[in-house]
């Protein structure tokens, strides 16, 4: 898979606030790429830089293997803020106004309305649309001119459940049409449902990137207990490759790939401890994301 976008060491500060710190990742062609992070993690700043709306302090990025930015921009449709549509005009009339502002032909309007599944309502007034339909029109507007890449900033924000489902389905169907999608989101669940790839940001730092399944790979967690958990904890803490957490009356042991439950059991036995409880658990994706974004702040900056 070749990359539509390659980012190296992008940094951006607003005065004392480091919005982005040495961010590097690649967006594969044909992917739905999620930029996942809590509020204030730098997602919008990153998208702004990629669209040349903001200037990075440091670092570089290339669209389509190094195409000049002006030419590349024509291949990118973007929805950073909801466009102002006229409430008393139809979808077709609104898109006609936008094509004339953007100096694009009107011959693409029907294709785009078909893509965003608004063709049957294209002559209805904007103010009769549901929230999901309004957002679909905004995405349609970004698709005018047939871009290869679509950039969306929190595309389901503010929508009702029906609207959210509509937009997620639309993103998948546009991707099937061959459009690479880059979308910012603060919702793990959304990224898991919609995206093939992800970059996780926290306070401007990249915590990980790659295929969703790899980034949120299941990690084995072992729950153990014994008659004396304090001694058990001390013994296990001496074993290389494990991290031990107290979880109520049990201990939770995160292990690296070289260890398994049998080895932990044997190690405890050899150190004079009989385990009264041993249970292998897989960590949920959500727990891992919470952990990723809860990284000790002192490790950042
Ligand atoms: P949100 O989802 O809340 O928009 P985000 O992940 O998109 O968050 P950014 O909007 O890029 O994050 O903000 C990153 C950091 O930079 C935040 O601390 C924010 O307060 C700060 N910031 C963003 N824009 C500006 C600005 N124009 N001036 C000063 N600080 C800014």
mmCIF file of C-alpha atoms in Angstrom, residues 144 193 234:
data_model
loop_
_atom_site.group_PDB
_atom_site.id
_atom_site.type_symbol
_atom_site.label_atom_id
_atom_site.label_comp_id
_atom_site.label_asym_id
_atom_site.label_seq_id
_atom_site.Cartn_x
_atom_site.Cartn_y
_atom_site.Cartn_z
ATOM 1 C CA UNK A 144 -17.179 18.462 -5.309
ATOM 2 C CA UNK A 193 -16.119 0.939 14.100
ATOM 3 C CA UNK A 234 6.971 -8.205 46.071
#
